[in-house]
CSV table of C-alpha atoms and ligand atoms in Angstrom, one decimal:
chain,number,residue,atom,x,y,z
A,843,UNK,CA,79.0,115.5,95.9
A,844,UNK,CA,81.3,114.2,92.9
A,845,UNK,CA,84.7,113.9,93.3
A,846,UNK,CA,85.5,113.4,90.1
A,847,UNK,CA,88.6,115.4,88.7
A,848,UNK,CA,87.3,117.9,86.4
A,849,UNK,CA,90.6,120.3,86.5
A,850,UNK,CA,94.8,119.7,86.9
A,851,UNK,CA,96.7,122.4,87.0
A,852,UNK,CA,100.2,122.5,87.8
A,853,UNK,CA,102.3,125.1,89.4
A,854,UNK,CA,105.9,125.7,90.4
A,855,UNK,CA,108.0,127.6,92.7
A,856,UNK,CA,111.3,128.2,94.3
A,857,UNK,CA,111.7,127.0,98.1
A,858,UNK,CA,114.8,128.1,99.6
A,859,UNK,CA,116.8,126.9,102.2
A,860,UNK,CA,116.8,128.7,106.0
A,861,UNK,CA,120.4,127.9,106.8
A,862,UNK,CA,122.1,129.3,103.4
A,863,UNK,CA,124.2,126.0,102.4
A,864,UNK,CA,122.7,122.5,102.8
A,865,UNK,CA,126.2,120.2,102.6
A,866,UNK,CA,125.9,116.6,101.7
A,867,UNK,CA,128.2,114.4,100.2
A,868,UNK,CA,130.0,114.2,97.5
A,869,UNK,CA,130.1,118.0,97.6
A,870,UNK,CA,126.5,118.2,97.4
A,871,UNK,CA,125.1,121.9,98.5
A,872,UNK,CA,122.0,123.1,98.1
A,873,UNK,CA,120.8,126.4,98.3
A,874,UNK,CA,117.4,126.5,96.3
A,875,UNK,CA,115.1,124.1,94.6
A,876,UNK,CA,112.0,124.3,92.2
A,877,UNK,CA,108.6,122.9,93.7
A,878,UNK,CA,105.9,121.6,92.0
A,879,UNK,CA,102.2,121.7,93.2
A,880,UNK,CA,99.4,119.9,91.5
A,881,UNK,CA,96.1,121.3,92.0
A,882,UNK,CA,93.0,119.3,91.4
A,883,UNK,CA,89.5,120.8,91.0
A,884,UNK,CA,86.7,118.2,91.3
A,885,UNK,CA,83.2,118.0,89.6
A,886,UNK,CA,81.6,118.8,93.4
A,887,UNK,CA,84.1,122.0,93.5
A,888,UNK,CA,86.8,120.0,96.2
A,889,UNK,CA,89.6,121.6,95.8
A,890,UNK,CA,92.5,119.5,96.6
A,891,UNK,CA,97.0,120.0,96.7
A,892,UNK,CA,99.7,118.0,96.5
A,893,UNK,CA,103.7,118.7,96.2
A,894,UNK,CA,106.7,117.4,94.9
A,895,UNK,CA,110.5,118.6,95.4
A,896,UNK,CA,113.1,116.3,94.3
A,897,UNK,CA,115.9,117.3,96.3
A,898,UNK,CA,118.1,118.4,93.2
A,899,UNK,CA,119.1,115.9,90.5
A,900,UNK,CA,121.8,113.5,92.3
A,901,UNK,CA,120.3,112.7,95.0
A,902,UNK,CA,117.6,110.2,94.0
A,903,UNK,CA,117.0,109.3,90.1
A,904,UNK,CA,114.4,112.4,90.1
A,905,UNK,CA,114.6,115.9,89.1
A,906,UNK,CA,112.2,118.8,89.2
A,907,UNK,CA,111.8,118.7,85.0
A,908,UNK,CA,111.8,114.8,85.6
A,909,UNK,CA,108.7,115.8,87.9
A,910,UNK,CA,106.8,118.6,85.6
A,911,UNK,CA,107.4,116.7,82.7
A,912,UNK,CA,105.9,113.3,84.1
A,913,UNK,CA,103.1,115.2,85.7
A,914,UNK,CA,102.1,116.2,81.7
A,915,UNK,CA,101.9,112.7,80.7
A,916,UNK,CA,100.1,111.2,84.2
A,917,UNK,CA,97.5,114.4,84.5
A,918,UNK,CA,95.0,114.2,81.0
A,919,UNK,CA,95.0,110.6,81.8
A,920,UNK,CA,93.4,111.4,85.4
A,921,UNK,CA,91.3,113.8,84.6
A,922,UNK,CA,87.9,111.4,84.7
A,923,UNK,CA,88.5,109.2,87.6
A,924,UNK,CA,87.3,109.6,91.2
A,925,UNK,CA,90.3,111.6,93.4
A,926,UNK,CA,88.2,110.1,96.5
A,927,UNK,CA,89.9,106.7,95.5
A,928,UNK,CA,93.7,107.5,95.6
A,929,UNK,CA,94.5,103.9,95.5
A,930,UNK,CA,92.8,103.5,91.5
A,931,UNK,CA,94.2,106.6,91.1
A,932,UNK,CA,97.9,105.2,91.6
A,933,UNK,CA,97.1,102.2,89.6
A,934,UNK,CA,96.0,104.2,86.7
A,935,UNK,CA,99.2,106.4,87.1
A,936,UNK,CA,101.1,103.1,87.2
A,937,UNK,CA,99.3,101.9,84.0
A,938,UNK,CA,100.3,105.6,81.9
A,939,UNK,CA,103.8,105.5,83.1
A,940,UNK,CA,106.5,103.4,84.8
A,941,UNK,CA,108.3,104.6,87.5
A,942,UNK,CA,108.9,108.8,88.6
A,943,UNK,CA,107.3,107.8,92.2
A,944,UNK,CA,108.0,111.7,93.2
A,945,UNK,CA,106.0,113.2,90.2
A,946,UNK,CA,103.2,110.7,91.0
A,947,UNK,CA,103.5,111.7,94.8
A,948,UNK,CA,102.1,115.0,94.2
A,949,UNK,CA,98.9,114.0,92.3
A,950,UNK,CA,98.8,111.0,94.9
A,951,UNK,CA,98.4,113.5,97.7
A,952,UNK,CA,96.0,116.2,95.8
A,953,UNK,CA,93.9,113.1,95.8
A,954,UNK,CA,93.7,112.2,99.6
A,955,UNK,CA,93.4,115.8,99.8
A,956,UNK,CA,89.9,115.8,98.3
A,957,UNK,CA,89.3,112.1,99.9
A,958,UNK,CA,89.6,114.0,103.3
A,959,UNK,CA,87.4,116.7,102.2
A,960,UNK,CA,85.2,114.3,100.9
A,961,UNK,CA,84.5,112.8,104.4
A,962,UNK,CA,84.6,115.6,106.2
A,963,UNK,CA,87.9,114.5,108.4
A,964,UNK,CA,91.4,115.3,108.6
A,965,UNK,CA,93.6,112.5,106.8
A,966,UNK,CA,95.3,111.1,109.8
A,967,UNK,CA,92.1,109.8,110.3
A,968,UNK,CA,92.3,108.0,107.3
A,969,UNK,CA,95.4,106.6,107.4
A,970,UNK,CA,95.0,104.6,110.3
A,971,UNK,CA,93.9,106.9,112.9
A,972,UNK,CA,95.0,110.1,115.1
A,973,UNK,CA,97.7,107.2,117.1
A,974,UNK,CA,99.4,110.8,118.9
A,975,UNK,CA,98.3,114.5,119.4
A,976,UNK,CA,102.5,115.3,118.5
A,977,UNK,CA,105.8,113.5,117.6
A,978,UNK,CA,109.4,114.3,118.0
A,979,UNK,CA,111.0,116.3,114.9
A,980,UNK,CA,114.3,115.8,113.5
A,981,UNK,CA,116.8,118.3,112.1
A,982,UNK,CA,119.8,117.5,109.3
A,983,UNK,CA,122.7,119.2,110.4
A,984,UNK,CA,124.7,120.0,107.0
A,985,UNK,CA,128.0,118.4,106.9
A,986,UNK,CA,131.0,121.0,108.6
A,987,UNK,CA,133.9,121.0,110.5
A,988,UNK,CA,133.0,119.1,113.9
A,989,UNK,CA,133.2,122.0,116.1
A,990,UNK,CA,130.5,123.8,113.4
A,991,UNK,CA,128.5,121.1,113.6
A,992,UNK,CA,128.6,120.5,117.4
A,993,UNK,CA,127.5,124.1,117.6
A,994,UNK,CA,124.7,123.6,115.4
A,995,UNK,CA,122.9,121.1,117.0
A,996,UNK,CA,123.7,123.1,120.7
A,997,UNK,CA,121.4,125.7,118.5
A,998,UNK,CA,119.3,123.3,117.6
A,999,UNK,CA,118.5,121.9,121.1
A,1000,UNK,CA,118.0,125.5,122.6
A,1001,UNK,CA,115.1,125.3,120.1
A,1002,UNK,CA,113.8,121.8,121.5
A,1003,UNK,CA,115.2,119.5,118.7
A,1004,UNK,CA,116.2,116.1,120.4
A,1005,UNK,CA,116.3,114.7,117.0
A,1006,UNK,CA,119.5,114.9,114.7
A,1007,UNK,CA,120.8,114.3,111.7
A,1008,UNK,CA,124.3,114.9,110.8
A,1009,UNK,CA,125.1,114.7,107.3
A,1010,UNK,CA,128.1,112.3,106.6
A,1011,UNK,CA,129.6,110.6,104.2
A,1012,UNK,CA,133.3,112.5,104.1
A,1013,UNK,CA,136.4,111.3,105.5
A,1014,UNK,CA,135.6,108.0,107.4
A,1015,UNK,CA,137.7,109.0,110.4
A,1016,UNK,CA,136.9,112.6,110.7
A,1017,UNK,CA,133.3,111.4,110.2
A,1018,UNK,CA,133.6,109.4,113.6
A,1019,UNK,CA,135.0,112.8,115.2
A,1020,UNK,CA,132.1,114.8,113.8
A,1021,UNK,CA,129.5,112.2,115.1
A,1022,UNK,CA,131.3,112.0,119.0
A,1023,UNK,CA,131.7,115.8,119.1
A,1024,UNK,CA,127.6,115.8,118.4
A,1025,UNK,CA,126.7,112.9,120.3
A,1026,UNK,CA,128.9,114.4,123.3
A,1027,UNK,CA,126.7,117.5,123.2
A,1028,UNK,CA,123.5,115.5,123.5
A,1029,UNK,CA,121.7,113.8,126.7
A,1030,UNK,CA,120.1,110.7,127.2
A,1031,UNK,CA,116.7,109.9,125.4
A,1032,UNK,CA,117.9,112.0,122.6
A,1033,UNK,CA,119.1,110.2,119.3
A,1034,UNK,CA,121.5,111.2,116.4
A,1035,UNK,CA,121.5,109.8,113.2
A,1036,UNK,CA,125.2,109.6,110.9
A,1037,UNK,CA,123.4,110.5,107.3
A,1038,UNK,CA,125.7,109.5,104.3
A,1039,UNK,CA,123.2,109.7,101.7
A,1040,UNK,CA,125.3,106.7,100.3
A,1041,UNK,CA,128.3,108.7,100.3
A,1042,UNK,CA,130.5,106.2,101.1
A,1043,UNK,CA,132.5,103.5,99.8
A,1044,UNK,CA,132.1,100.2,101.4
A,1045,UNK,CA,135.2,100.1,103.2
A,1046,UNK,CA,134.9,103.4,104.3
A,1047,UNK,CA,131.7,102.9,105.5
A,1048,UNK,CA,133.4,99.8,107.5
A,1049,UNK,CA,136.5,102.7,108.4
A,1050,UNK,CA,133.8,104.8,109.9
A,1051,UNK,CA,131.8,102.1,111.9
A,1052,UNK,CA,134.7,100.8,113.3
A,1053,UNK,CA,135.4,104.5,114.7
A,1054,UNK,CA,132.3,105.0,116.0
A,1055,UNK,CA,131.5,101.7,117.6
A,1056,UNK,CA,130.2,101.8,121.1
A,1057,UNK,CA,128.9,105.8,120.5
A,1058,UNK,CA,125.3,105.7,122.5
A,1059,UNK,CA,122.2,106.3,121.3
A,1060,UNK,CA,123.2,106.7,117.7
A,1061,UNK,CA,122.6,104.9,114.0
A,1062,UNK,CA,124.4,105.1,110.6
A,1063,UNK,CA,121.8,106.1,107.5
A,1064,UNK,CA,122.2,105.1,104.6
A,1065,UNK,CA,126.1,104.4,104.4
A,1066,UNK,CA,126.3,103.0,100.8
A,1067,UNK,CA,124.3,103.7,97.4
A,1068,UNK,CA,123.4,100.0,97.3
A,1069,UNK,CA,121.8,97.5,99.4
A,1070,UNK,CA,123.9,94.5,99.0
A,1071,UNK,CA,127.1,96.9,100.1
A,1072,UNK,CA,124.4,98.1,103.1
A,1073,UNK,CA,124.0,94.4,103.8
A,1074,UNK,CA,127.7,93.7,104.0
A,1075,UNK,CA,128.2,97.0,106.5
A,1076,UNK,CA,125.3,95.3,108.6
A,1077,UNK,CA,127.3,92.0,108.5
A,1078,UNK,CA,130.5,93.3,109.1
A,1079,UNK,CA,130.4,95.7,111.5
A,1080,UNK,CA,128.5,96.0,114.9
A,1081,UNK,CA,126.7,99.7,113.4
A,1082,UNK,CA,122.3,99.8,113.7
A,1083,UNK,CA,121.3,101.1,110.2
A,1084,UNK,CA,118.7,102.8,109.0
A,1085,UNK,CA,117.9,102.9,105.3
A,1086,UNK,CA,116.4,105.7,103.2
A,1087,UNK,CA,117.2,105.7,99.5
A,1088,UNK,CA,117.3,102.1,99.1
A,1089,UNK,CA,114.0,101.2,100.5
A,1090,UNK,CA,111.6,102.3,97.0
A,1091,UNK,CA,109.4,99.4,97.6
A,1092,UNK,CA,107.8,96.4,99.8
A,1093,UNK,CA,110.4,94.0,98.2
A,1094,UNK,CA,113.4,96.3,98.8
A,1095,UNK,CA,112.1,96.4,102.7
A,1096,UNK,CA,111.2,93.0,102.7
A,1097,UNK,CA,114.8,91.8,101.7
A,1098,UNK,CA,116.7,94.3,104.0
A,1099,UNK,CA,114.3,92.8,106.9
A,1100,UNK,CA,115.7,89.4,105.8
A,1101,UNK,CA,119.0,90.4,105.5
A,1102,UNK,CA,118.9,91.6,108.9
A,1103,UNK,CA,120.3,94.8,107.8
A,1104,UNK,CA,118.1,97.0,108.9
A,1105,UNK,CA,117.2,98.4,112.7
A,1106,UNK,CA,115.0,101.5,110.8
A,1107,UNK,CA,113.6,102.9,107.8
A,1108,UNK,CA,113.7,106.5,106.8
A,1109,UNK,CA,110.4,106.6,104.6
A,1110,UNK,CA,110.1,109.7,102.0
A,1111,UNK,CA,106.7,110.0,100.1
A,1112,UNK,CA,108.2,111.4,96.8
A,1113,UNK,CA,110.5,108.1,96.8
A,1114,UNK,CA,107.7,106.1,97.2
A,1115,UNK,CA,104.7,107.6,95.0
A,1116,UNK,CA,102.9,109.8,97.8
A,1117,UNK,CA,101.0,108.6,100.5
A,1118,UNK,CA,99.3,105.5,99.3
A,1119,UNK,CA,102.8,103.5,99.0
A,1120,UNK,CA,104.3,105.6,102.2
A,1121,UNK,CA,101.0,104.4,103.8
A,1122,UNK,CA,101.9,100.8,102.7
A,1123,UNK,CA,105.7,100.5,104.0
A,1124,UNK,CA,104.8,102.3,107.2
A,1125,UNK,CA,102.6,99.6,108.0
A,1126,UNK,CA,104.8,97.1,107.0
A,1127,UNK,CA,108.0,98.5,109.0
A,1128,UNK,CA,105.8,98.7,111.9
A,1129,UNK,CA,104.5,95.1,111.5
A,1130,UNK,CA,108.0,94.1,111.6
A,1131,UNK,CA,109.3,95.7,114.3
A,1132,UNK,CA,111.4,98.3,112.8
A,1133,UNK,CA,111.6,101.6,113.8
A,1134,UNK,CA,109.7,104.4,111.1
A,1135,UNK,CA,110.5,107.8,110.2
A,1136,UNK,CA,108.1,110.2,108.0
A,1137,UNK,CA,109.4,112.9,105.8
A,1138,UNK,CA,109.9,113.8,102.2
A,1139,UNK,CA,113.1,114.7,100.2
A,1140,UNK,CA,112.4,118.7,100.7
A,1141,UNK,CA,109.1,120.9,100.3
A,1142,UNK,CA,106.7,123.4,101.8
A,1143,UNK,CA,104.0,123.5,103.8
A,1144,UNK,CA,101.8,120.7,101.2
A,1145,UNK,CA,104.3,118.2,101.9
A,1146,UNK,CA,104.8,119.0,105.5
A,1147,UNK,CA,101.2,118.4,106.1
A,1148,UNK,CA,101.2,115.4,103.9
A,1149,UNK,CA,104.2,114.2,106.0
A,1150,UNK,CA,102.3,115.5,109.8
A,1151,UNK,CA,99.2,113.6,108.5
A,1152,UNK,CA,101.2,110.1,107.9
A,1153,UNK,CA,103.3,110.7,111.1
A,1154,UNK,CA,100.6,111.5,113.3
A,1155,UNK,CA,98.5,108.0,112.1
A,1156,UNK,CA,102.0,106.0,113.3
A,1157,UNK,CA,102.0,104.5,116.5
A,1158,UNK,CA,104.1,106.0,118.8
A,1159,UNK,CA,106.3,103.5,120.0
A,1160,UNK,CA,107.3,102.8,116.1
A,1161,UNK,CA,108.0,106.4,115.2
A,1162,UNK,CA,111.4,107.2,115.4
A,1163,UNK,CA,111.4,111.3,113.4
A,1164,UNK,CA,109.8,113.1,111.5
A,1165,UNK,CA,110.9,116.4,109.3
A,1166,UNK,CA,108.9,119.5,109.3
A,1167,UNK,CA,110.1,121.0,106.0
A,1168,UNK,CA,108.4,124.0,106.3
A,1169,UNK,CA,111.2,125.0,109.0
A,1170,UNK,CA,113.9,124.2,106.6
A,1171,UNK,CA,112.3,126.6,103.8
A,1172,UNK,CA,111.4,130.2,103.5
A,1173,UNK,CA,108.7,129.8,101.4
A,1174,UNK,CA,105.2,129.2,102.8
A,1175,UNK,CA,102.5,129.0,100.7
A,1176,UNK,CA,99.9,127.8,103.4
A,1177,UNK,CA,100.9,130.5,106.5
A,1178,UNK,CA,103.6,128.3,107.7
A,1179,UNK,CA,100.7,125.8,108.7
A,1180,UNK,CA,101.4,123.0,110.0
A,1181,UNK,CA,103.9,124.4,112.5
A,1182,UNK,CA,106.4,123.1,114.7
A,1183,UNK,CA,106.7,123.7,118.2
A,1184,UNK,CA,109.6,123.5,120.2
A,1185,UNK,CA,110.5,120.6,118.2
A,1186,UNK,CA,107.6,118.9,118.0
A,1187,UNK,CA,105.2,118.3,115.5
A,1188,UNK,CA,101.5,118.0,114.7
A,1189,UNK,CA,99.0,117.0,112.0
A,1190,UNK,CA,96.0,119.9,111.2
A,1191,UNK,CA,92.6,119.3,112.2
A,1192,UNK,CA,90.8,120.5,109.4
A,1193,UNK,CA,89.4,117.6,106.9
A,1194,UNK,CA,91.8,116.7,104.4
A,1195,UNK,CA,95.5,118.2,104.5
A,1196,UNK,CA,93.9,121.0,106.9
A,1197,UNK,CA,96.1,123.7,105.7
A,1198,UNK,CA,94.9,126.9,103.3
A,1199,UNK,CA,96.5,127.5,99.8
A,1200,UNK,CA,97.0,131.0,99.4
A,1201,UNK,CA,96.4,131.6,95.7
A,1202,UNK,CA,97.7,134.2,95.2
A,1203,UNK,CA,101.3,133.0,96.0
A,1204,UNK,CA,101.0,130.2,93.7
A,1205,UNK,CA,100.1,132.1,90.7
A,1206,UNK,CA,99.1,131.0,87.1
A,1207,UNK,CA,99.5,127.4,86.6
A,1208,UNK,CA,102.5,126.6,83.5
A,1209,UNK,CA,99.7,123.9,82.7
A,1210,UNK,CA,96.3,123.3,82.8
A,1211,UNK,CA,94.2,119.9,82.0
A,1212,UNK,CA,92.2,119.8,80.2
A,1213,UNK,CA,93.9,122.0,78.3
A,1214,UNK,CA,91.8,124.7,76.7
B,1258,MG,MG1,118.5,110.0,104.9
């Protein structure tokens, strides 16, 4: 059967967020953004999804235009090649246009779609292997007032989340007092994560880890927008970091490895082109000891069964979280599938992505390739 792409088409809609305002810093709040899905229609009749959401516009340098717009340049140059070989196909998006990782991701992941369907077997298998039947989920807990937050995750936990994230990045000091009034309301073998999203400066940063030194079973992410501030946190204060938006490449993982800055590495498939260069630093940060977490910036139920496929092919002892964003958005174009379970998570059975893309929701496609 060929799976060569006859047919793009590209859709968009609006995901919005379960708990009303999402608060990062730097005043950050979201309360809806635009999705894009890519649907590709091979020569054989595969039919295979992929999704993008850039979580707004200042969070990473990507954008939901950035994404559509990118998409119309990468997808008539696609149309031709064989979606079974995901890995050609990124090298020919990487030939058409530098750069916009999170528009390519979506294509990227239409494409192991079809390679899954292809061979008759769900892409964990693909990506290294079914390594665990579930894995622990993680929930971001939008930056509040301590006692807000402290009640959030106690919500949270009643659900089975054992996994936190607590956005940071404010007020160094009352940072620390957000993060001990959480951690103080979790247990051992449960692990909380202080999220800046590169919120602070570096001497805050080195305020806040000075405040929260000794607080068990709990990491700073992402403290600073660059890595050579990162690096100096990780040299001047006694604070395990995990990296997110820093990491866009091997290099970028390699250095902060070297550096020693580094005890995890929160990987997102938009910031890194989709699954074939998530694939790549997953197995890298496992190789090296660190520990891995799976997720994207924001999406539906395409990216979390992108993300449940790539988390469920990780070795246990290496994955740290993963986010299920299908439980942080209303939307569900797929059923809700895959679904969470008392904060846990699985990857589908079914070949490819295993989840169903109901039509109807999507609509008419804003462009088509070829175009008529
Ligand atoms: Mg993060």
């Amino acid at each position: 059967m060929s799976t060569r792409i006859e047919r793009i088409e590209l859709f968009s809609y609006e995901l919005t967020y379960v708990g009303g305002r999402y608060v990062m810093s730097g005043g950050r709040v979201v309360t809806s953004l635009s999705s894009t899905v890519v649907r590709v229609t091979t020569a054989g009749g595969l039919v295979g999804h992929g999704e993008t959401c850039p979580l707004g516009s200042n969070y990473l340098p990507a954008h939901a235009g950035g994404a559509r717009a990118a998409l119309r340049e990468l997808a008539p140059q696609a149309i031709g090649l064989d979606a079974a070989n995901p890995v050609a196909v990124a090298a020919a998006m990487d030939a058409t246009l530098l750069g916009h990782p999170y528009a390519k991701s979506a294509l990227d992941i239409a494409c192991w779609d079809v390679l899954g369907q292809a061979a008759g077997r769900p892409l964990c298998d693909l990506l290294g292997g079914r390594q665990q039947d579930d894995f622990p989920l993680y929930v971001a807990i939008p930056l509040d007032s301590p006692e807000e937050m402290r009640a959030t995750v106690a919500r949270q936990r009643a659900a089975g989340i054992r996994r936190f994230q607590l956005k940071l990045g404010g007020d160094p000091l009352l940072d620390a007092t957000r993060a001990r009034a959480v951690v103080e309301a979790t247990e051992p073998g449960e692990l909380v994560l202080g999220d800046a999203n590169c919120g602070w400066s570096l001497r805050d940063a080195l305020t806040a880890a000075a405040a929260m030194e000794g607080l068990p079973r709990f990491c700073l992410e992402q403290p600073c927008a660059t890595l050579e501030e990162c690096f100096r946190v990780a040299e001047l204060s006694r604070a395990p970091l995990v990296l997110d938006e820093t990491i866009v490449d091997v290099q970028t993982l390699l250095r902060a490895w070297e550096a020693g800055a580094l005890v995890g590495v929160n990987l997102k498939l938009g910031r890194l082109g989709g699954l074939t260069g998530a694939r790549l630093l997953r197995d890298l940060g496992v190789s090296l000891g660190l520990g891995v977490s799976v997720e994207d910036s924001w999406g539906g139920d395409l990216t979390t069964a992108a993300v449940s496929h790539l988390a469920a092919s990780t070795a246990p002892g290496a994955l740290e979280m993963v986010s299920f964003m299908n439980d942080w958005t209303n939307e569900h174009l797929a059923g809700r599938r895959p679904r969470s379970l008392a904060g846990r998570g699985a990857a589908p059975d079914g070949p490819g992505l295993g989840v169903e893309v109901d039509a109807e929701l999507l609509g008419e496609p804003f462009a088509s390739f070829p175009r008529a």
